[in-house]
Short mmCIF file of C-alpha atoms and ligand atoms in Angstrom, two decimals:
data_model
loop_
_atom_site.label_atom_id
_atom_site.label_comp_id
_atom_site.label_asym_id
_atom_site.label_seq_id
_atom_site.Cartn_x
_atom_site.Cartn_y
_atom_site.Cartn_z
CA MET A 18 48.31 51.79 -14.44
CA SER A 19 48.33 55.58 -16.62
CA VAL A 20 47.76 53.92 -20.71
CA SER A 21 48.37 57.47 -22.82
CA ALA A 22 45.11 59.08 -23.42
CA ASP A 23 47.92 60.68 -26.30
CA VAL A 24 48.22 58.24 -29.28
CA LYS A 25 48.76 60.95 -31.67
CA GLU A 26 52.22 59.81 -32.23
CA LEU A 27 52.78 56.11 -31.04
CA GLY A 28 56.90 55.37 -29.82
CA ASN A 29 58.46 52.21 -29.70
CA LEU A 30 59.12 49.74 -26.23
CA ILE A 31 62.20 48.93 -26.63
CA GLY A 32 64.05 47.71 -23.11
CA GLY A 33 61.82 49.15 -21.23
CA GLY A 34 61.43 52.51 -22.15
CA PRO A 35 59.59 54.18 -24.96
CA ALA A 36 61.53 55.17 -27.68
CA PRO A 37 60.60 56.74 -30.52
CA ALA A 38 62.38 56.13 -33.94
CA ALA A 39 65.82 57.10 -34.07
CA SER A 40 65.40 57.86 -37.65
CA GLY A 41 62.30 60.75 -36.05
CA ARG A 42 60.50 59.22 -38.60
CA THR A 43 56.66 58.29 -38.91
CA PHE A 44 54.02 56.84 -40.22
CA ALA A 45 50.95 57.69 -40.89
CA LYS A 46 47.70 55.34 -39.53
CA LEU A 47 44.45 55.89 -40.91
CA ARG A 48 40.96 54.92 -40.06
CA PRO A 49 38.99 52.56 -42.11
CA ALA A 50 35.52 53.50 -41.29
CA ASP A 51 36.05 57.42 -42.70
CA GLY A 52 39.80 57.23 -43.81
CA SER A 53 40.32 60.48 -41.50
CA LEU A 54 43.76 59.55 -38.95
CA LEU A 55 44.03 57.89 -36.24
CA CYS A 56 47.61 58.54 -35.13
CA ARG A 57 50.80 58.38 -36.36
CA ALA A 58 53.50 55.80 -35.14
CA ALA A 59 57.77 55.01 -35.03
CA ARG A 60 58.81 54.52 -38.13
CA SER A 61 61.55 51.93 -37.50
CA GLY A 62 64.24 50.04 -39.05
CA MET A 63 67.08 48.74 -39.05
CA ALA A 64 68.60 50.79 -36.07
CA GLU A 65 65.90 50.26 -33.70
CA VAL A 66 64.85 46.41 -34.45
CA ASP A 67 69.22 45.74 -33.24
CA ALA A 68 68.23 47.73 -29.89
CA ALA A 69 65.01 45.85 -29.74
CA VAL A 70 66.78 42.77 -29.68
CA ALA A 71 69.31 44.06 -27.85
CA ALA A 72 67.46 44.57 -24.91
CA ALA A 73 65.36 41.59 -25.75
CA ARG A 74 69.07 38.93 -25.09
CA ALA A 75 70.16 40.71 -21.65
CA ALA A 76 66.75 40.37 -20.36
CA GLN A 77 65.86 36.97 -21.30
CA GLY A 78 68.44 35.12 -19.37
CA ALA A 79 67.38 36.29 -15.57
CA TRP A 80 63.31 36.27 -17.58
CA ALA A 81 63.82 32.08 -17.86
CA ALA A 82 65.96 31.65 -14.52
CA ARG A 83 62.27 32.96 -13.16
CA THR A 84 60.39 29.45 -12.50
CA ALA A 85 56.67 28.26 -15.46
CA VAL A 86 54.78 29.10 -12.95
CA GLU A 87 56.56 32.68 -11.33
CA ARG A 88 55.85 34.24 -15.27
CA GLY A 89 52.68 31.76 -15.79
CA GLY A 90 51.16 33.93 -12.87
CA ILE A 91 52.49 37.44 -14.40
CA VAL A 92 50.89 36.28 -18.04
CA ARG A 93 47.71 36.44 -15.66
CA GLU A 94 47.75 39.62 -14.53
CA LEU A 95 48.40 40.98 -18.01
CA ALA A 96 45.44 39.08 -19.26
CA LEU A 97 43.55 40.50 -15.97
CA ALA A 98 45.12 44.46 -16.47
CA LEU A 99 43.61 43.11 -20.92
CA ARG A 100 40.73 42.16 -19.25
CA ALA A 101 39.87 45.33 -16.65
CA ARG A 102 39.95 47.76 -19.60
CA ARG A 103 39.06 45.65 -22.73
CA VAL A 104 36.09 48.48 -23.70
CA GLN A 105 38.89 50.85 -23.96
CA VAL A 106 41.52 48.43 -25.92
CA ALA A 107 38.09 47.11 -27.74
CA GLU A 108 37.60 50.93 -28.79
CA LEU A 109 40.50 51.37 -29.83
CA VAL A 110 40.67 48.07 -31.82
CA ALA A 111 37.00 49.62 -33.43
CA GLU A 112 38.54 52.59 -34.94
CA GLU A 113 42.20 51.66 -36.78
CA THR A 114 40.56 48.21 -37.14
CA GLY A 115 37.15 49.84 -38.58
CA LYS A 116 35.38 46.06 -37.26
CA PRO A 117 31.75 47.02 -34.86
CA LEU A 118 32.37 46.99 -31.85
CA GLU A 119 30.87 44.15 -30.67
CA LEU A 120 33.40 42.22 -32.47
CA ALA A 121 36.83 44.10 -30.39
CA LEU A 122 35.43 42.77 -27.62
CA GLY A 123 34.22 39.37 -28.40
CA GLU A 124 38.06 39.41 -29.41
CA CYS A 125 39.16 40.71 -26.50
CA ASP A 126 37.83 38.06 -24.33
CA ALA A 127 39.32 36.03 -26.76
CA ALA A 128 42.99 37.14 -26.15
CA VAL A 129 42.06 37.35 -22.21
CA GLU A 130 41.67 33.71 -22.08
CA MET A 131 44.45 33.14 -24.01
CA GLY A 132 46.39 34.81 -20.69
CA PHE A 133 45.25 32.55 -18.96
CA PHE A 134 44.82 29.40 -21.23
CA ALA A 135 49.22 29.97 -21.32
CA ALA A 136 49.12 30.72 -17.40
CA GLY A 137 48.47 27.17 -16.60
CA GLU A 138 51.04 26.18 -19.05
CA GLY A 139 52.89 27.32 -16.21
CA ARG A 140 51.83 25.29 -13.25
CA ARG A 141 52.05 21.63 -16.23
CA LEU A 142 55.20 22.90 -18.54
CA TYR A 143 55.21 18.80 -18.74
CA GLY A 144 57.88 17.09 -19.75
CA ARG A 145 58.35 13.45 -20.65
CA THR A 146 60.01 10.39 -18.60
CA THR A 147 61.56 7.06 -20.92
CA THR A 148 63.57 4.00 -20.48
CA SER A 149 66.62 3.44 -21.64
CA SER A 150 68.47 0.10 -23.11
CA MET A 151 71.32 0.48 -19.93
CA VAL A 152 70.45 -0.05 -16.19
CA ASN A 153 70.89 2.56 -14.27
CA ARG A 154 69.91 5.42 -15.84
CA THR A 155 66.93 7.46 -16.04
CA VAL A 156 66.28 9.80 -19.16
CA LEU A 157 63.69 13.11 -18.85
CA ALA A 158 63.06 15.43 -21.52
CA THR A 159 62.32 18.94 -20.02
CA ARG A 160 61.18 21.95 -22.15
CA ARG A 161 63.63 25.23 -21.71
CA PRO A 162 62.68 28.40 -24.07
CA VAL A 163 64.68 29.14 -27.60
CA GLY A 164 65.85 32.60 -26.52
CA VAL A 165 64.55 35.45 -28.55
CA ALA A 166 61.46 35.70 -30.67
CA ALA A 167 60.88 37.76 -33.42
CA LEU A 168 56.76 37.53 -33.33
CA ILE A 169 55.25 39.28 -36.53
CA VAL A 170 51.77 39.78 -37.05
CA SER A 171 48.55 40.81 -39.03
CA PHE A 172 45.94 43.74 -38.69
CA ASN A 173 43.03 41.43 -38.76
CA THR A 174 42.51 40.15 -34.97
CA PRO A 175 45.14 42.47 -33.62
CA LEU A 176 44.65 41.50 -30.10
CA PRO A 177 43.98 37.86 -30.49
CA ASN A 178 46.82 37.73 -32.65
CA TYR A 179 49.61 39.39 -30.08
CA ALA A 180 48.68 36.88 -27.22
CA TRP A 181 47.99 34.41 -29.21
CA LYS A 182 52.44 34.76 -29.47
CA VAL A 183 53.41 37.14 -27.39
CA PHE A 184 51.88 34.92 -23.92
CA PRO A 185 53.05 31.33 -24.84
CA ALA A 186 56.21 32.81 -25.67
CA LEU A 187 56.36 34.61 -22.37
CA VAL A 188 54.92 31.77 -20.39
CA CYS A 189 57.38 29.20 -22.03
CA GLY A 190 60.86 31.88 -20.67
CA ASN A 191 61.52 33.60 -24.05
CA ALA A 192 62.10 37.86 -24.70
CA ALA A 193 60.51 38.97 -27.83
CA VAL A 194 60.38 41.36 -30.24
CA LEU A 195 56.84 42.64 -30.87
CA LYS A 196 56.40 43.83 -35.21
CA PRO A 197 52.62 44.04 -34.17
CA SER A 198 51.34 45.15 -38.46
CA GLU A 199 51.01 48.90 -39.65
CA HIS A 200 48.02 48.87 -40.14
CA THR A 201 47.16 48.79 -35.72
CA PRO A 202 50.25 50.32 -34.48
CA ALA A 203 47.29 52.26 -31.18
CA SER A 204 46.22 48.03 -30.28
CA ALA A 205 50.29 46.93 -30.47
CA SER A 206 51.65 50.47 -28.10
CA PHE A 207 48.42 49.60 -25.71
CA PHE A 208 49.23 46.29 -25.05
CA GLY A 209 52.98 47.65 -24.97
CA GLU A 210 51.61 49.53 -22.09
CA LEU A 211 50.31 47.16 -19.94
CA CYS A 212 53.72 44.66 -20.93
CA ARG A 213 55.76 47.73 -20.00
CA GLU A 214 54.05 48.06 -16.69
CA LEU A 215 53.70 44.37 -15.70
CA LEU A 216 57.24 42.49 -17.24
CA PRO A 217 60.76 42.89 -16.37
CA ALA A 218 62.33 45.70 -19.21
CA GLY A 219 63.12 44.48 -21.89
CA VAL A 220 61.25 40.76 -21.97
CA LEU A 221 58.63 42.66 -24.46
CA ASN A 222 59.80 45.32 -26.67
CA VAL A 223 57.47 46.71 -29.90
CA VAL A 224 58.20 47.86 -32.76
CA HIS A 225 56.63 49.31 -35.44
CA GLY A 226 57.24 49.78 -38.70
CA LEU A 227 56.17 49.23 -42.06
CA GLY A 228 57.14 45.40 -43.13
CA SER A 229 58.96 46.41 -45.86
CA GLU A 230 61.59 48.29 -43.29
CA VAL A 231 61.15 46.58 -40.44
CA GLY A 232 60.66 42.53 -40.99
CA PRO A 233 63.19 42.02 -42.90
CA PRO A 234 66.62 42.86 -40.06
CA LEU A 235 63.95 41.64 -37.71
CA VAL A 236 64.33 38.30 -39.93
CA GLU A 237 67.73 38.62 -40.82
CA HIS A 238 68.94 39.66 -37.37
CA PRO A 239 71.46 37.26 -35.93
CA ASP A 240 70.63 37.05 -32.46
CA VAL A 241 66.93 36.31 -33.41
CA ASP A 242 66.70 32.36 -32.37
CA LEU A 243 62.76 31.59 -33.38
CA VAL A 244 60.58 33.68 -35.75
CA SER A 245 57.28 32.97 -35.31
CA PHE A 246 55.01 34.97 -38.39
CA THR A 247 51.62 35.31 -39.00
CA GLY A 248 50.40 36.40 -41.93
CA SER A 249 50.54 36.45 -45.93
CA ALA A 250 51.85 33.29 -47.46
CA SER A 251 53.87 35.38 -49.80
CA THR A 252 55.80 37.29 -46.74
CA GLY A 253 55.99 34.17 -45.30
CA ARG A 254 57.60 32.74 -48.15
CA TRP A 255 60.21 35.83 -48.43
CA ILE A 256 60.88 34.72 -43.97
CA ASN A 257 61.06 30.70 -44.71
CA GLU A 258 64.40 31.67 -46.97
CA HIS A 259 65.43 34.34 -45.62
CA ALA A 260 65.96 32.66 -42.35
CA GLY A 261 66.33 29.87 -42.69
CA ARG A 262 70.01 30.62 -44.43
CA ARG A 263 70.87 31.36 -41.10
CA LEU A 264 68.78 28.27 -39.82
CA ALA A 265 66.46 29.88 -36.99
CA LYS A 266 63.30 28.14 -35.70
CA VAL A 267 60.39 29.28 -37.76
CA CYS A 268 57.26 29.73 -37.44
CA LEU A 269 54.59 29.62 -39.72
CA GLU A 270 51.35 30.42 -39.59
CA LEU A 271 49.53 32.35 -43.10
CA GLY A 272 46.00 32.39 -45.00
CA GLY A 273 43.91 30.21 -46.38
CA LYS A 274 41.14 29.37 -49.37
CA ASN A 275 38.50 28.26 -46.93
CA ALA A 276 35.58 26.04 -48.54
CA LEU A 277 31.98 25.18 -47.66
CA VAL A 278 30.20 22.13 -48.87
CA VAL A 279 26.10 22.50 -48.76
CA CYS A 280 25.05 19.02 -49.20
CA ASP A 281 22.08 18.28 -50.30
CA ASP A 282 20.83 16.93 -47.61
CA ALA A 283 21.58 20.16 -44.62
CA ALA A 284 19.29 22.16 -43.08
CA LEU A 285 19.57 25.01 -45.21
CA ASP A 286 18.82 28.38 -43.32
CA ARG A 287 21.34 27.06 -41.14
CA ALA A 288 24.66 26.75 -44.11
CA VAL A 289 22.41 29.92 -45.14
CA GLU A 290 23.77 31.56 -41.37
CA TRP A 291 27.08 29.88 -41.26
CA SER A 292 28.18 31.12 -45.01
CA LEU A 293 28.08 34.34 -44.33
CA ALA A 294 28.84 34.61 -41.04
CA SER A 295 31.84 32.23 -42.17
CA ALA A 296 32.82 34.42 -45.44
CA PHE A 297 31.51 38.02 -44.02
CA SER A 298 32.40 38.48 -40.90
CA ASN A 299 35.27 41.18 -39.92
CA ALA A 300 34.32 42.07 -43.96
CA GLY A 301 36.16 39.29 -44.65
CA GLN A 302 39.45 39.48 -43.30
CA ARG A 303 39.86 36.55 -41.81
CA CYS A 304 42.97 33.85 -42.32
CA ALA A 305 39.58 31.42 -41.72
CA ALA A 306 36.92 32.90 -43.72
CA ALA A 307 34.67 30.60 -46.41
CA SER A 308 35.50 32.47 -49.25
CA ARG A 309 34.40 29.39 -51.78
CA LEU A 310 30.88 27.78 -50.96
CA ILE A 311 30.35 25.33 -52.37
CA VAL A 312 27.11 22.95 -53.37
CA PHE A 313 25.03 19.91 -54.51
CA ASP A 314 23.03 20.39 -57.76
CA GLY A 315 19.70 19.77 -56.00
CA VAL A 316 20.06 22.50 -53.52
CA TYR A 317 21.83 24.92 -55.46
CA ASP A 318 19.42 27.49 -56.96
CA GLU A 319 17.73 27.72 -53.58
CA PHE A 320 20.26 28.04 -51.60
CA ARG A 321 21.50 30.78 -53.75
CA GLU A 322 18.49 32.42 -53.81
CA ARG A 323 18.91 32.63 -49.66
CA LEU A 324 22.21 33.52 -49.59
CA VAL A 325 21.25 37.17 -51.60
CA ALA A 326 19.10 38.37 -50.21
CA ARG A 327 21.12 37.85 -46.48
CA ALA A 328 23.75 38.88 -48.21
CA ARG A 329 22.22 41.95 -49.19
CA GLU A 330 21.36 43.19 -46.18
CA TYR A 331 24.89 41.90 -44.17
CA GLU A 332 26.08 45.07 -42.12
CA THR A 333 30.19 44.13 -41.69
CA GLY A 334 32.95 46.75 -41.34
CA PRO A 335 35.22 48.44 -43.96
CA VAL A 336 38.79 46.43 -44.92
CA ILE A 337 41.96 47.30 -43.64
CA SER A 338 42.52 50.83 -46.64
CA GLU A 339 42.36 51.72 -49.58
CA GLU A 340 45.05 50.06 -50.93
CA SER A 341 43.40 46.48 -50.14
CA LEU A 342 40.28 47.52 -51.30
CA ASP A 343 41.63 48.04 -54.80
CA ARG A 344 43.47 44.96 -54.56
CA ILE A 345 39.92 43.45 -54.18
CA LEU A 346 37.96 45.25 -57.05
CA GLY A 347 40.86 44.75 -58.91
CA ALA A 348 40.84 41.06 -59.22
CA LEU A 349 36.68 41.41 -59.25
CA ARG A 350 36.74 42.56 -63.00
CA GLY A 351 35.15 40.97 -65.51
CA ALA A 352 33.34 38.63 -62.79
CA ASN A 353 30.28 37.86 -62.93
CA VAL A 354 29.18 39.49 -59.89
CA VAL A 355 25.99 38.19 -57.94
CA VAL A 356 25.22 40.44 -55.36
CA GLY A 357 28.11 42.61 -54.00
CA GLY A 358 31.19 43.81 -55.92
CA ALA A 359 31.23 47.53 -55.64
CA ARG A 360 32.30 50.64 -53.09
CA LEU A 361 29.76 51.56 -51.24
CA ASP A 362 29.72 55.02 -51.43
CA ARG A 363 30.40 57.30 -48.02
CA PRO A 364 33.92 57.91 -47.00
CA GLY A 365 36.50 55.09 -45.64
CA TRP A 366 37.35 52.06 -47.45
CA TRP A 367 33.35 49.77 -47.74
CA LEU A 368 32.91 47.21 -49.95
CA ALA A 369 29.55 45.55 -50.25
CA PRO A 370 29.00 42.23 -49.10
CA THR A 371 30.53 39.96 -52.25
CA VAL A 372 29.23 36.87 -54.07
CA VAL A 373 30.01 35.76 -57.15
CA GLU A 374 29.91 32.10 -59.60
CA ASP A 375 30.67 31.26 -62.70
CA VAL A 376 34.39 31.28 -62.02
CA PRO A 377 36.51 28.08 -62.92
CA ALA A 378 38.16 25.75 -60.38
CA ASP A 379 42.22 26.93 -61.39
CA ALA A 380 41.28 30.70 -61.93
CA GLU A 381 42.97 33.19 -60.11
CA LEU A 382 39.84 34.32 -58.27
CA SER A 383 39.48 30.25 -57.72
CA CYS A 384 42.66 30.56 -56.13
CA ARG A 385 44.39 33.31 -54.35
CA GLU A 386 42.60 35.40 -50.34
CA LEU A 387 41.31 38.27 -51.05
CA PHE A 388 40.87 38.81 -47.80
CA GLY A 389 37.46 41.01 -47.69
CA PRO A 390 33.94 39.74 -48.11
CA VAL A 391 34.14 37.63 -51.00
CA THR A 392 32.66 34.59 -51.89
CA ILE A 393 32.65 32.49 -54.26
CA LEU A 394 29.52 29.81 -54.83
CA TYR A 395 30.14 26.40 -57.14
CA ARG A 396 27.71 23.97 -58.21
CA VAL A 397 28.33 20.42 -57.92
CA GLY A 398 26.98 17.31 -58.71
CA GLY A 399 28.02 14.96 -55.05
CA LEU A 400 29.99 14.32 -52.26
CA ASP A 401 33.48 13.16 -54.24
CA GLU A 402 33.90 16.84 -56.94
CA ALA A 403 32.72 18.54 -53.38
CA ILE A 404 36.50 17.54 -51.99
CA ALA A 405 37.49 17.30 -55.51
CA LEU A 406 36.33 20.76 -55.66
CA VAL A 407 37.62 21.57 -51.48
CA ASN A 408 41.25 19.54 -52.17
CA ASP A 409 41.59 22.51 -55.22
CA SER A 410 43.19 24.59 -53.75
CA PRO A 411 46.60 26.09 -53.05
CA TYR A 412 45.70 26.06 -49.76
CA GLY A 413 44.64 24.05 -46.47
CA LEU A 414 43.48 25.57 -43.15
CA THR A 415 40.01 24.92 -42.17
CA SER A 416 36.58 23.60 -43.65
CA ALA A 417 33.23 23.13 -43.30
CA ILE A 418 30.63 20.63 -44.17
CA HIS A 419 26.98 20.59 -43.97
CA THR A 420 24.92 17.68 -43.80
CA ALA A 421 22.83 15.37 -41.60
CA SER A 422 25.10 12.01 -42.83
CA LEU A 423 26.89 11.48 -39.93
CA HIS A 424 28.41 8.47 -43.35
CA ARG A 425 28.99 11.43 -45.76
CA ALA A 426 30.06 14.10 -42.55
CA MET A 427 32.48 11.54 -41.95
CA GLY A 428 34.09 10.94 -45.30
CA PHE A 429 34.50 14.52 -45.96
CA VAL A 430 36.37 15.11 -42.45
CA ASP A 431 38.68 11.95 -43.89
CA ALA A 432 39.00 13.09 -47.29
CA VAL A 433 40.05 16.97 -47.46
CA GLU A 434 43.43 17.93 -47.23
CA ALA A 435 42.67 21.17 -44.00
CA GLY A 436 44.15 21.62 -40.94
CA VAL A 437 40.69 22.21 -39.10
CA VAL A 438 37.81 20.79 -40.60
CA VAL A 439 34.13 21.40 -39.27
CA VAL A 440 30.56 19.84 -39.08
CA ASN A 441 27.10 21.61 -39.11
CA GLY A 442 29.24 25.25 -38.65
CA GLY A 443 31.53 27.87 -39.83
CA THR A 444 34.64 27.51 -40.89
CA HIS A 445 35.98 29.39 -37.50
CA GLY A 446 39.56 28.81 -36.30
CA SER A 447 40.44 28.41 -33.13
CA GLU A 448 39.50 28.61 -28.79
CA ALA A 449 42.59 28.72 -27.02
CA HIS A 450 42.93 25.05 -26.08
CA MET A 451 42.82 23.40 -29.33
CA GLY A 452 45.55 23.67 -32.12
CA PHE A 453 45.46 25.53 -34.64
CA GLY A 454 47.25 26.37 -38.10
CA GLY A 455 47.01 24.06 -41.93
CA VAL A 456 48.27 22.49 -44.68
CA LYS A 457 49.37 23.16 -47.84
CA ASP A 458 50.74 26.77 -48.06
CA SER A 459 49.27 27.85 -45.26
CA GLY A 460 51.58 26.39 -42.71
CA THR A 461 54.65 25.49 -42.39
CA GLY A 462 53.05 21.88 -40.35
CA TRP A 463 53.22 24.68 -37.02
CA ARG A 464 50.23 24.28 -34.71
CA GLU A 465 49.68 28.03 -33.01
CA ALA A 466 47.81 27.38 -29.58
CA GLY A 467 46.30 24.28 -27.77
CA VAL A 468 49.71 22.37 -26.29
CA GLU A 469 50.30 22.63 -29.28
CA THR A 470 52.25 26.31 -29.52
CA LEU A 471 54.35 24.85 -26.23
CA ASP A 472 56.31 23.16 -28.89
CA VAL A 473 56.60 26.48 -30.85
CA TYR A 474 58.07 28.29 -27.88
CA THR A 475 60.56 25.50 -26.18
CA GLU A 476 63.05 23.50 -27.27
CA TRP A 477 63.43 19.72 -26.16
CA ARG A 478 66.06 19.14 -23.75
CA TYR A 479 66.85 15.13 -23.12
CA VAL A 480 68.79 14.25 -19.52
CA ASN A 481 70.03 11.00 -18.75
CA LEU A 482 70.71 10.74 -15.18
CA ILE A 483 72.89 7.94 -14.25
CA ALA A 484 72.18 7.93 -10.48
CA ASP A 485 74.82 5.39 -9.20
CA PRO A 486 78.30 6.64 -11.37
CA THR A 487 79.89 2.87 -9.50
CA LEU A 488 77.69 0.26 -11.29
CA THR A 489 78.56 -0.15 -14.31
P1 NAD B 12 50.48 40.59 -44.22
O1 NAD B 12 52.21 39.19 -44.73
O2 NAD B 12 50.76 41.63 -45.75
O3 NAD B 12 51.97 41.01 -43.77
C1 NAD B 12 52.01 40.28 -42.09
C2 NAD B 12 52.82 40.80 -40.70
O4 NAD B 12 54.59 41.16 -41.63
C3 NAD B 12 52.89 42.64 -41.19
O5 NAD B 12 53.32 43.23 -39.85
C4 NAD B 12 54.30 42.94 -41.89
O6 NAD B 12 54.16 44.41 -41.37
C5 NAD B 12 54.78 42.34 -41.72
N1 NAD B 12 55.73 42.37 -42.98
C6 NAD B 12 55.57 42.74 -44.72
N2 NAD B 12 56.81 42.27 -44.93
C7 NAD B 12 57.46 41.71 -44.60
C8 NAD B 12 59.02 40.88 -44.55
N3 NAD B 12 59.12 41.10 -45.87
N4 NAD B 12 59.69 40.47 -43.07
C9 NAD B 12 58.97 40.54 -41.94
N5 NAD B 12 57.45 41.23 -42.27
C10 NAD B 12 56.91 41.41 -43.78
O7 NAD B 12 50.02 40.43 -44.15
P2 NAD B 12 48.44 40.77 -44.16
O8 NAD B 12 48.01 41.48 -44.34
O9 NAD B 12 48.77 41.57 -42.55
O10 NAD B 12 47.09 39.54 -42.86
C11 NAD B 12 46.85 38.53 -44.15
C12 NAD B 12 47.17 37.62 -43.97
O11 NAD B 12 47.33 37.09 -42.54
C13 NAD B 12 46.25 36.62 -44.75
O12 NAD B 12 46.57 35.72 -45.46
C14 NAD B 12 45.74 36.31 -43.83
O13 NAD B 12 45.21 34.34 -44.44
C15 NAD B 12 46.36 35.52 -42.61
N6 NAD B 12 46.30 35.12 -40.90
C16 NAD B 12 46.85 33.96 -41.28
C17 NAD B 12 46.37 33.98 -39.83
C18 NAD B 12 47.06 32.32 -39.42
O14 NAD B 12 46.81 32.37 -38.46
N7 NAD B 12 46.19 31.39 -40.48
C19 NAD B 12 45.81 34.13 -39.27
C20 NAD B 12 45.65 35.90 -39.74
C21 NAD B 12 45.58 36.19 -40.27
#
């Protein structure tokens, strides 16, 4: 298989072939680690979206006509091809995002696992049979593809972001237009190239470009049946309004302001390590990042001391762009910074792991997702106060509690407003077989990954069979 060694000018993938932007325009992609130019990519707009949606529409019927088992088999081949190139693609991801290679390798492995999981669903894709009030009638519920899917994703973990949507969408019989983040065109082109070699033309199309230029024509396109989006709540809200006007199916996986609670009976060393990893891994650019640490009064000072000492030596990558760094630094202005809070003196967009305290629960900093290596410490008197603070947020994605008490843990599990709850661990995300998603501003009720994802990429059809038409 040939994946182009020259990634300097990346075209779209439309109808099985490479295609530059019709305008000839490109945008620059810089390396976050030092600000140097990594590549340029097609700066697409309405014309490319039209072409990609038409290609997907043309390919979808024949793709859906294959059996789900066969589609799953092809997705398994895709996963194997990705695994065979894990080092190459992880190096590309590390370069385009600035994250450590180890992290990028782990993300590639997670994407591969999603391929295997989704492939297996091709052999299940279970429906149901049900009873009827009428004799002589058999009723089946079967899954059908939605049609043409627009898959719009964030930059933060590019390979899992593609895999979480593309693999189940394809197994379910949809054709798709993938709109990757403008911050990760290199990994998207690599992924598109793998797909080009293994899929029929047009089943997966990749359209590069700026969100404000490619997003709206894709979301508003009358021939797009499903918009599946992972990104910020503000973009998600825009998408929901605009796709909603034409009553398209919309799945939104949005942000978080996730809380990790440390009780006075917690194993403190463990709680510190999970807090660091939850807050700062991937430079805090995780929807599941612990950006709020809520600590019982009795252990607050000791926890704070240990956390700050470890945060000083914690190594994480840069944030994705200069704009993102400026935004985070702006949000920190005037805050009581305990450690970090400053740009590192080196090229690129590096922010020291940052801990802040004395922030009121209703302050902008407490409510807004920063998507960077910043976490806030809060002091609480007990569990009820902790739970109230966890829930005093516009978001409800993930949450965690550290305690030795099963009673406290179960009280937390019951009362917390979040799609994921972890006891004695980090505010981490999903595995391929586990549904993932949140409540409130973190989503609109869908779950991705797990068998739950099949509900996003299929529609139920209820089939009534009357075996003997002569019977009444
Ligand atoms: P973003 O909303 O800025 O961009 C996400 C994608 O949307 C990008 O591909 C972008 O180009 C595109 N886009 C921008 N404007 C658009 C428009 N008007 N119409 C259609 N598409 C448009 O988000 P981001 O900065 O890339 O990602 C960070 C956000 O993603 C955070 O809020 C994070 O929590 C969230 N996220 C959520 C999950 C989850 O599973 N819940 C996972 C990863 C990231």
